[in-house]
PDB file of C-alpha atoms in Angstrom:
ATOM      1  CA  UNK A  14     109.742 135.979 107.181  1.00  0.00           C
ATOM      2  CA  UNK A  15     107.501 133.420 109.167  1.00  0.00           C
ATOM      3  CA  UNK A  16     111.244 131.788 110.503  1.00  0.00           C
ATOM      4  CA  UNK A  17     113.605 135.019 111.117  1.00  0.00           C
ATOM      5  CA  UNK A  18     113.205 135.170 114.221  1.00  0.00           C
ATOM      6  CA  UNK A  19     113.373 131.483 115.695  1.00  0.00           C
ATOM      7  CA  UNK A  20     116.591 131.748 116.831  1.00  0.00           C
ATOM      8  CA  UNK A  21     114.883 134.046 119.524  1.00  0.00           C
ATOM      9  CA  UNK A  22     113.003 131.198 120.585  1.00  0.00           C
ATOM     10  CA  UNK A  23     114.158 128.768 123.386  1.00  0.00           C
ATOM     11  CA  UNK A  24     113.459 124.821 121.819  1.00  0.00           C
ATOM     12  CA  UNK A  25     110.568 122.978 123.115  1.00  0.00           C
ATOM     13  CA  UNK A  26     111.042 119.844 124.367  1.00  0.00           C
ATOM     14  CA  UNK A  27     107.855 117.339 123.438  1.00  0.00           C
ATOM     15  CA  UNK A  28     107.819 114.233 125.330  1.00  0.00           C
ATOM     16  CA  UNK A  29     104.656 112.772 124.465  1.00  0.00           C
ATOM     17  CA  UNK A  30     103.534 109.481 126.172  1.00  0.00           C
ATOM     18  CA  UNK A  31     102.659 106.445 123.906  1.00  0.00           C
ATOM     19  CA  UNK A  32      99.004 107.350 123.966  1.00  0.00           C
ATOM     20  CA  UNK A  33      99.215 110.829 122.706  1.00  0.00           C
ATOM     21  CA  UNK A  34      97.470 111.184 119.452  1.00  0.00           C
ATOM     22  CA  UNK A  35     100.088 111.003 116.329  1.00  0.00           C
ATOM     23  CA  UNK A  36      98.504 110.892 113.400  1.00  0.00           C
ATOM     24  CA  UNK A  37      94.396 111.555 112.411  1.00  0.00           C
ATOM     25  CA  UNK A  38      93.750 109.939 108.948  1.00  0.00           C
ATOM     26  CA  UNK A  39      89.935 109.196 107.468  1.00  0.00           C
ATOM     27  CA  UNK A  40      89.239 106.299 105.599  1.00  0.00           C
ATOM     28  CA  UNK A  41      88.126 106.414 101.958  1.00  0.00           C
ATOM     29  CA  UNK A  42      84.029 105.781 102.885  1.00  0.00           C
ATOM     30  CA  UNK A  43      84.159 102.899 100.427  1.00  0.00           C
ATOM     31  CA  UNK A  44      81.880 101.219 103.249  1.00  0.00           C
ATOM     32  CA  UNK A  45      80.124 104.028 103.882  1.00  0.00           C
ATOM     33  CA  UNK A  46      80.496 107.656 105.297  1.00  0.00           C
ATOM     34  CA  UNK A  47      84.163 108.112 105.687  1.00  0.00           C
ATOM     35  CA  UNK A  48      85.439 108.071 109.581  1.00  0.00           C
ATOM     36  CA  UNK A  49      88.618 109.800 111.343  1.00  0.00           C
ATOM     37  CA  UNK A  50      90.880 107.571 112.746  1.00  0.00           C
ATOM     38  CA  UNK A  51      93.386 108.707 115.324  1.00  0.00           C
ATOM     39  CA  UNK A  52      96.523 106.898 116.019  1.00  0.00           C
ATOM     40  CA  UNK A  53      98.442 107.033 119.039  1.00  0.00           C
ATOM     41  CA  UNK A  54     101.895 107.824 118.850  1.00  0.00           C
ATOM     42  CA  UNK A  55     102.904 103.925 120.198  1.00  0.00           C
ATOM     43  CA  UNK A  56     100.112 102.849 117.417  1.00  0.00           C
ATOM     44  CA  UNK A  57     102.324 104.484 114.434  1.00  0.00           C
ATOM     45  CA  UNK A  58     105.404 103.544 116.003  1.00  0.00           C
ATOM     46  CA  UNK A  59     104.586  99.885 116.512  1.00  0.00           C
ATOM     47  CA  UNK A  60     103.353  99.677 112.618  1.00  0.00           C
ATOM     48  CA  UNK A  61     106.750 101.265 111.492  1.00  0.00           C
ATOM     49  CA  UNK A  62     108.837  98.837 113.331  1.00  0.00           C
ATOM     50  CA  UNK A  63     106.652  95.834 112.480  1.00  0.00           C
ATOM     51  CA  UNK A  64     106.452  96.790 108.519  1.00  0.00           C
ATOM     52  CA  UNK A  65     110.403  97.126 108.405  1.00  0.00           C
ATOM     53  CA  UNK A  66     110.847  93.449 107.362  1.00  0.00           C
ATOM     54  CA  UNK A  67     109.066  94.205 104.158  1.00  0.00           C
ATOM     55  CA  UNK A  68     112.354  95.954 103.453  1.00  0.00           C
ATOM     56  CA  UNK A  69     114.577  92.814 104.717  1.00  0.00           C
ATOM     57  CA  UNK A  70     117.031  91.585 101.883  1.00  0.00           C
ATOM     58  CA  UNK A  71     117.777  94.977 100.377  1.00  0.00           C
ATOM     59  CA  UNK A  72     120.627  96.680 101.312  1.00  0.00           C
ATOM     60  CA  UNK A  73     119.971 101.046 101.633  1.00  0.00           C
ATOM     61  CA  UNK A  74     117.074 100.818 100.104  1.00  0.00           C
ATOM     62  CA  UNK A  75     115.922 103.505  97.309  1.00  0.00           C
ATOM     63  CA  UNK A  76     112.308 104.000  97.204  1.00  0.00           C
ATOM     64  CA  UNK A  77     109.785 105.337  95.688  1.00  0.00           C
ATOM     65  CA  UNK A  78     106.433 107.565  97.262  1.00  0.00           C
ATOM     66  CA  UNK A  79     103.526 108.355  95.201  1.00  0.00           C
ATOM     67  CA  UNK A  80     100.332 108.130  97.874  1.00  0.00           C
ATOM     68  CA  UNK A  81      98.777 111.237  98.970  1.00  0.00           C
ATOM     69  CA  UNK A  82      99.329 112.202 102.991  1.00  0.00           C
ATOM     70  CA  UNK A  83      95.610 111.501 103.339  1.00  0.00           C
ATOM     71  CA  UNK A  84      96.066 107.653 102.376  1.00  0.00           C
ATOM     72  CA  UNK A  85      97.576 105.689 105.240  1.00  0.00           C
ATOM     73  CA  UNK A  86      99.924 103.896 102.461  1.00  0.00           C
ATOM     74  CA  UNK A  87     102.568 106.975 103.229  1.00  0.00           C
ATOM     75  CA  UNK A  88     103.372 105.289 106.663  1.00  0.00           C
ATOM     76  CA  UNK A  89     105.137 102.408 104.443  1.00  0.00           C
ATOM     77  CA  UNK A  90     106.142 104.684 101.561  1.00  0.00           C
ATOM     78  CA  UNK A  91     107.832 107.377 103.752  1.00  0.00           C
ATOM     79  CA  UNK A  92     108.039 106.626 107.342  1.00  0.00           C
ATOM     80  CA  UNK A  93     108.990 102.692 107.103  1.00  0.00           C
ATOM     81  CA  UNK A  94     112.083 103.343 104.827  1.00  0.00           C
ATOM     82  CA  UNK A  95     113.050 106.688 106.626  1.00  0.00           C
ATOM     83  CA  UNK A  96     113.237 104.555 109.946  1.00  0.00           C
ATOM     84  CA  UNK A  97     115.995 102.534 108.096  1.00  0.00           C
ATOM     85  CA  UNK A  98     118.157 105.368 106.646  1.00  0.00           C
ATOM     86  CA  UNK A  99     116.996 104.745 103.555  1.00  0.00           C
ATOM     87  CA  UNK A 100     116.154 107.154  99.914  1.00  0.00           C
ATOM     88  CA  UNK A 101     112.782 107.973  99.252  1.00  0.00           C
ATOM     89  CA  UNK A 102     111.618 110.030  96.001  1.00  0.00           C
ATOM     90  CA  UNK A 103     108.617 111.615  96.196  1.00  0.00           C
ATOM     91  CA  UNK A 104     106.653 111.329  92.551  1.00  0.00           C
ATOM     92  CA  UNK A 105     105.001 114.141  91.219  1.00  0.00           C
ATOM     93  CA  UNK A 106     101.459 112.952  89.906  1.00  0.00           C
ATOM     94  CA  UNK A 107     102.172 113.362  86.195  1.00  0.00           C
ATOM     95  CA  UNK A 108     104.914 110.735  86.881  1.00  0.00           C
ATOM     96  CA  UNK A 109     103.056 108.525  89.144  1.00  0.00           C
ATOM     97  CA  UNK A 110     100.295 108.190  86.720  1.00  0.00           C
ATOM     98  CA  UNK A 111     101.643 107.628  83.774  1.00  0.00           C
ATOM     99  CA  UNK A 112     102.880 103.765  83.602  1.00  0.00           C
ATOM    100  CA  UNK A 113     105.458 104.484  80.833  1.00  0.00           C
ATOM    101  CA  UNK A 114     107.058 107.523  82.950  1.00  0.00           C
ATOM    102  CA  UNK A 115     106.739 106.025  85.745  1.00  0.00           C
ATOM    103  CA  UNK A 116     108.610 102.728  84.747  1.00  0.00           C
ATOM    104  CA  UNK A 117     111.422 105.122  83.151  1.00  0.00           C
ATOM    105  CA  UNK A 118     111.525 106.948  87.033  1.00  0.00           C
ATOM    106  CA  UNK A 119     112.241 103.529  88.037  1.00  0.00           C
ATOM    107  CA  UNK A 120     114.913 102.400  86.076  1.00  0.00           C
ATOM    108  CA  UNK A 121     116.609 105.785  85.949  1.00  0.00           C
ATOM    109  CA  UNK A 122     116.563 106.739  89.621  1.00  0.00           C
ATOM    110  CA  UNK A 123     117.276 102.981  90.065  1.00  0.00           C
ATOM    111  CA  UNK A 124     114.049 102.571  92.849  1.00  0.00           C
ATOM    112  CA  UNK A 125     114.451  99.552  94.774  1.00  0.00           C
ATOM    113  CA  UNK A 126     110.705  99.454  96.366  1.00  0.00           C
ATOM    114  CA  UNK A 127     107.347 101.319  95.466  1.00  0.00           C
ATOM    115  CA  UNK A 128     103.946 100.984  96.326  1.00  0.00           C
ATOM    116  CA  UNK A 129     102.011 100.559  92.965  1.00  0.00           C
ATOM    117  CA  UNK A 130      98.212 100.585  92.715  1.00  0.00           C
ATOM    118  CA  UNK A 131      96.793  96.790  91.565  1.00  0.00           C
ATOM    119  CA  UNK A 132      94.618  98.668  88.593  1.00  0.00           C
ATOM    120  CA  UNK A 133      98.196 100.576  87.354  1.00  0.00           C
ATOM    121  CA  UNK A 134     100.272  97.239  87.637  1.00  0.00           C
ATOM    122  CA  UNK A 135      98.106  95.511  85.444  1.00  0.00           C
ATOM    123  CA  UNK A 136      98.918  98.262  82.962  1.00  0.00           C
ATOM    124  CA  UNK A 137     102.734  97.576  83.222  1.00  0.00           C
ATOM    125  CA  UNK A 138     103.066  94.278  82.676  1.00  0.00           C
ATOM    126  CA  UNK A 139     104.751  95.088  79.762  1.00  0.00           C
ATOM    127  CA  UNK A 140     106.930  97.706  81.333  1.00  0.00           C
ATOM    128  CA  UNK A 141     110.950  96.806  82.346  1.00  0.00           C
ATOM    129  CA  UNK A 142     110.936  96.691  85.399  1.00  0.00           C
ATOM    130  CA  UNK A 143     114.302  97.746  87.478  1.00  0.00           C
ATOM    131  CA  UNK A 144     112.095  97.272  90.956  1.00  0.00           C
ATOM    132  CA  UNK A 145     113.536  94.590  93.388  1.00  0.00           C
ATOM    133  CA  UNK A 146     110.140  94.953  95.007  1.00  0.00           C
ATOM    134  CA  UNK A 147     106.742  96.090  94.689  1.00  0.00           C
ATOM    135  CA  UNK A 148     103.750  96.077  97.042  1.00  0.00           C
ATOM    136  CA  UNK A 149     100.777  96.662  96.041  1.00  0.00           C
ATOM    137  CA  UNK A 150      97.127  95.696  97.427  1.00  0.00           C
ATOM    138  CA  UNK A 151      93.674  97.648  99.089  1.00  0.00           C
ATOM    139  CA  UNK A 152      91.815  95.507  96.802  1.00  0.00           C
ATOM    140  CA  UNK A 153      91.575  92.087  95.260  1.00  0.00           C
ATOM    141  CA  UNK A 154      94.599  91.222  93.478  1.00  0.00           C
ATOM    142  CA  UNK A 155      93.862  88.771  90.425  1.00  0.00           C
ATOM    143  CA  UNK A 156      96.814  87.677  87.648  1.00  0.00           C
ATOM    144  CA  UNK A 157      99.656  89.462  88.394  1.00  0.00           C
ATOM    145  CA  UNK A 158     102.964  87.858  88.327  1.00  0.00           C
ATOM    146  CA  UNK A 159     106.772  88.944  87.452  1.00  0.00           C
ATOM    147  CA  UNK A 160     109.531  86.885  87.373  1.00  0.00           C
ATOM    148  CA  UNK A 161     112.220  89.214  87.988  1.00  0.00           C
ATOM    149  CA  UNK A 162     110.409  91.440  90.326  1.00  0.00           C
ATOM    150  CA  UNK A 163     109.142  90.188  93.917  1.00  0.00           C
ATOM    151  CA  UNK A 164     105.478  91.568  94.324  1.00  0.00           C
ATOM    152  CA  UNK A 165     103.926  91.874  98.039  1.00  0.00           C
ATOM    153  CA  UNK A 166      99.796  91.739  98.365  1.00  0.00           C
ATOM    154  CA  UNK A 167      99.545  93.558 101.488  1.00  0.00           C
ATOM    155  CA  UNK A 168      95.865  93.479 103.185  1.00  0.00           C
ATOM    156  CA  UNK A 169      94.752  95.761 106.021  1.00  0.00           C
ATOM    157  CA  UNK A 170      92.885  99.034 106.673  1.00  0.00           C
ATOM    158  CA  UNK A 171      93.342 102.250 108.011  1.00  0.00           C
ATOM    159  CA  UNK A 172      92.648 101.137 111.440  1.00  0.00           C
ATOM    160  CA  UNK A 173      95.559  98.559 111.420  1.00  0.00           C
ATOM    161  CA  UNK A 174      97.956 101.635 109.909  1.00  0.00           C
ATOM    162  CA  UNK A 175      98.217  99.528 106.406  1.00  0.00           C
ATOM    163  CA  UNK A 176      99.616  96.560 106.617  1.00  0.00           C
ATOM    164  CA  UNK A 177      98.087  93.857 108.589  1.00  0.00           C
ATOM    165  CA  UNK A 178      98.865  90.507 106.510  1.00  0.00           C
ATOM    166  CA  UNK A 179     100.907  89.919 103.674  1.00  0.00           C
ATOM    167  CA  UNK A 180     101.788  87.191 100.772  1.00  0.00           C
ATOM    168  CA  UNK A 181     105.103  86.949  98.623  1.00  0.00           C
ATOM    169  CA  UNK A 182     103.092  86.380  94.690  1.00  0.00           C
ATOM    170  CA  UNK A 183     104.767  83.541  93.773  1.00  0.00           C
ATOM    171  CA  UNK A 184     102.537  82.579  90.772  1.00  0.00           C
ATOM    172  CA  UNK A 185      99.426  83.898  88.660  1.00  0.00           C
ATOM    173  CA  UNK A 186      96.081  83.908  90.909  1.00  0.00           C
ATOM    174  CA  UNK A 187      92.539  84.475  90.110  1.00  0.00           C
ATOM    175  CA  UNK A 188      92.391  85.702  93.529  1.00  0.00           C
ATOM    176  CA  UNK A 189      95.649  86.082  94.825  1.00  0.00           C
ATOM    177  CA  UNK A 190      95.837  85.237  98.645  1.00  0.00           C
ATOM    178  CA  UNK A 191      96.260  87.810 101.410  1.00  0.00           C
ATOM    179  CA  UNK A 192      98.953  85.374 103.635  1.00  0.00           C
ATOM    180  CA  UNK A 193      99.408  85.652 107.162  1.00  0.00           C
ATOM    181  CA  UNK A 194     100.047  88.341 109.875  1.00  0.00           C
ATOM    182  CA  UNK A 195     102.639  89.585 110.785  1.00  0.00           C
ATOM    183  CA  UNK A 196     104.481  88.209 113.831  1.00  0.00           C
ATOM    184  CA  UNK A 197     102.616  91.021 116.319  1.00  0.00           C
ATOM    185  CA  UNK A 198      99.655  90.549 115.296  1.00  0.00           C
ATOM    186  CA  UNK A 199      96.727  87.569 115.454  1.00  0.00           C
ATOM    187  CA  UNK A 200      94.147  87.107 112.393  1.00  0.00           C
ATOM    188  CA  UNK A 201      90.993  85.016 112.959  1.00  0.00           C
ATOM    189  CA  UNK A 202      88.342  84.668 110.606  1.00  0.00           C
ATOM    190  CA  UNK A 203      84.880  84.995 112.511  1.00  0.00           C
ATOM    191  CA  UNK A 204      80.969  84.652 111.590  1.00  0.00           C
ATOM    192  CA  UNK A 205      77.660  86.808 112.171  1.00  0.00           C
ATOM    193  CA  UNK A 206      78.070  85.635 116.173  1.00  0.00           C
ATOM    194  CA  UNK A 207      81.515  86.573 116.591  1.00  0.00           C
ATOM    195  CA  UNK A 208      82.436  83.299 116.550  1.00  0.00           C
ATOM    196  CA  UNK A 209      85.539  81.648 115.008  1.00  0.00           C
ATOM    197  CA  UNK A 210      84.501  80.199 111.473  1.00  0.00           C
ATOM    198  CA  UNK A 211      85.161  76.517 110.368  1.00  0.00           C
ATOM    199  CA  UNK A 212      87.110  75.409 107.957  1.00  0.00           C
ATOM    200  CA  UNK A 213      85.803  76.566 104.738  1.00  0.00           C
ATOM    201  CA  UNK A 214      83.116  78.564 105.870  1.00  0.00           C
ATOM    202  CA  UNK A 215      82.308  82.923 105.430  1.00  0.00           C
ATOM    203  CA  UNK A 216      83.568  85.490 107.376  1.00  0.00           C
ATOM    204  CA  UNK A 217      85.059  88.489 108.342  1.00  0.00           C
ATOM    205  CA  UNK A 218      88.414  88.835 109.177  1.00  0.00           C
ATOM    206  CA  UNK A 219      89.818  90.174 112.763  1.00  0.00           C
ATOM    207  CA  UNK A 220      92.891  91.326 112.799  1.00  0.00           C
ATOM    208  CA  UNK A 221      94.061  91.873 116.867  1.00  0.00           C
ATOM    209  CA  UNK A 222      97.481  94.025 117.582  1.00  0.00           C
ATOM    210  CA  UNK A 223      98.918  97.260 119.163  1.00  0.00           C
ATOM    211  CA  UNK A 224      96.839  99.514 117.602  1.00  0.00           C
ATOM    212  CA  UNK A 225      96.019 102.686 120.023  1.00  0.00           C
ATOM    213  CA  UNK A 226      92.866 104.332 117.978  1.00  0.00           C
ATOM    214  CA  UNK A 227      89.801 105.911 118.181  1.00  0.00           C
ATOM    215  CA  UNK A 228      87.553 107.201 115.707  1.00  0.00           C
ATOM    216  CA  UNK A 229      87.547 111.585 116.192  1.00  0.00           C
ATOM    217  CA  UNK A 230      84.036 112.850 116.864  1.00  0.00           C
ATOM    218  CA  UNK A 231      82.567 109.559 116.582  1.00  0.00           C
ATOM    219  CA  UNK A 232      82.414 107.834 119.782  1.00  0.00           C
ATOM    220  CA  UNK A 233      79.156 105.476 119.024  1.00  0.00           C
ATOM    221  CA  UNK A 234      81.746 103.398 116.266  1.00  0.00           C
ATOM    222  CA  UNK A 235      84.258 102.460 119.255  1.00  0.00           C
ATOM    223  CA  UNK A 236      81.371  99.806 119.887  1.00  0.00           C
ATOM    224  CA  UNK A 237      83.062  98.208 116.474  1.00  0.00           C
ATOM    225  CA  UNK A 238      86.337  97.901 118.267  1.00  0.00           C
ATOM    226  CA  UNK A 239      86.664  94.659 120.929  1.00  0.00           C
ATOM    227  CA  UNK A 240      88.358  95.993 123.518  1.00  0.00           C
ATOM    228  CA  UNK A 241      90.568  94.071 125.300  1.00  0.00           C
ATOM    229  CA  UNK A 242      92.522  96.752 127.259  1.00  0.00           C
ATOM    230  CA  UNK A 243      90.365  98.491 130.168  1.00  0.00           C
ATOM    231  CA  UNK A 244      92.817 102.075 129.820  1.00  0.00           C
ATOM    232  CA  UNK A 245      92.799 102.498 126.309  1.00  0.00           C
ATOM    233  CA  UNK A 246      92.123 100.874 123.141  1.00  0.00           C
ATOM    234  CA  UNK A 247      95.536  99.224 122.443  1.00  0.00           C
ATOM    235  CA  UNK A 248      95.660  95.759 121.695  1.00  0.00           C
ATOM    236  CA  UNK A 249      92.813  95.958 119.910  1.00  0.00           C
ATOM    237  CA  UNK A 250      91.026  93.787 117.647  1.00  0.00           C
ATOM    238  CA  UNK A 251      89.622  94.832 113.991  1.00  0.00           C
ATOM    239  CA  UNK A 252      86.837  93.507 111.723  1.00  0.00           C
ATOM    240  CA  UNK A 253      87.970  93.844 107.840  1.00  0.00           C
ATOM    241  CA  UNK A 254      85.048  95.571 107.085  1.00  0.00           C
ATOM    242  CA  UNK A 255      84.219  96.067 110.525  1.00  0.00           C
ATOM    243  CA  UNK A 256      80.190  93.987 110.658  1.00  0.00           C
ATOM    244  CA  UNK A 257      77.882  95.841 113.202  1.00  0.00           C
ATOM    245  CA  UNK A 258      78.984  93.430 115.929  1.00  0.00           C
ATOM    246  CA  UNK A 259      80.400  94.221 119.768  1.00  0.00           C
TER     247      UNK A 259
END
């Protein structure tokens, strides 16, 4: 009943500009109280184009989406592939959390790419796999390998819309490296001054890019945020954890 009558209804026409807010996600609060993040629309945009390459190699694509709409991981499950014209299946949880189910999804739906948790690939490492490619990450990844299938440790936050840096696992790691940026973006690692790190030393990471954000109803955290554009807060740089530094 709500639609019976919207053909009564002359079409709107939204031409947002690139700062228009998009999306509004909140982080998990695993480092502390959990904080809205809103995207601008050039912000999402920018992250789909730049995470298309994790796609490069496979041709129409069949994926795989499991992560909830509240976990930024749905811009590269859904709207990354989507952008390409490619299939994405949307798993119902008693699939996606069940590793024997799931693998048989896989292999009968014949799923190119999925995003799979590092905790839940450790339990399929005995599974067949019929992935090309799997991506997995949000926390340290430690000895996983497959032969057959290429695995992707993707690093980043909600701030950076997922995917910030990323390493092809090419062999068993105790702790499996994070890589390199992508080609948009600039990582440094920094210390307690804000100061680029030596080599070998501690830090945090920044992570500077197109990222158009600002934290809803929280205006004392934009502090966290270096910003290096005087009309917004694109091309903006990230600490991974953000450190209580200006």
């Amino acid at each position: 009943e709500f639609f019976d009558d919207i053909d009564s209804y002359e079409p709107f026409e939204a031409v947002p500009d690139d700062a228009s807010p998009a999306l509004m996600i909140y982080t998990s609060g695993s480092t502390g109280r959990p904080k809205g993040i809103v995207h601008s629309a050039d912000s999402i945009a920018s992250a789909v184009m730049r995470q298309r390459i994790l796609f490069d190699g496979i041709d129409h694509p069949v994926c795989a989406a499991s992560a909830s709409f509240s976990f930024i991981a749905h811009v590269l499950e859904l709207l990354v592939p989507l952008s390409l014209g490619a299939a994405v299946h949307i798993l119902s949880d008693e699939i996606r959390r069940d590793p024997p189910k799931l693998a048989a999804y896989y292999s009968e739906h014949k799923i190119d790419c999925s995003i799979i948790t590092v905790q839940l690939l450790k339990l399929m490492t005995n599974e067949s796999f019929t992935l090309k490619r799997i991506f997995t990450g949000s926390e340290p990844v430690s000895g996983i390998f497959l032969k057959d299938t290429e695995i992707i440790n993707i690093y980043g936050q909600s701030e950076t819309v997922l995917a910030a840096t990323i390493f092809k696992i090419d062999r068993r790691y105790d702790n499996t490296p994070i890589g390199r940026p992508f080609d948009d973006l600039k990582a440094v690692v920094l210390g307690e001054n804000g100061l680029p790190v030596s080599q070998g030393e501690t830090g945090e990471v920044c992570i500077e890019g197109k990222f158009g954000v600002k934290y809803y109803k929280n205006p004392e955290l934009l502090p966290l945020c270096c910003k290096s554009n005087k009309h917004s807060l694109i091309n903006s740089k990230f600490i991974l954890p953000p450190p209580e530094i200006n």
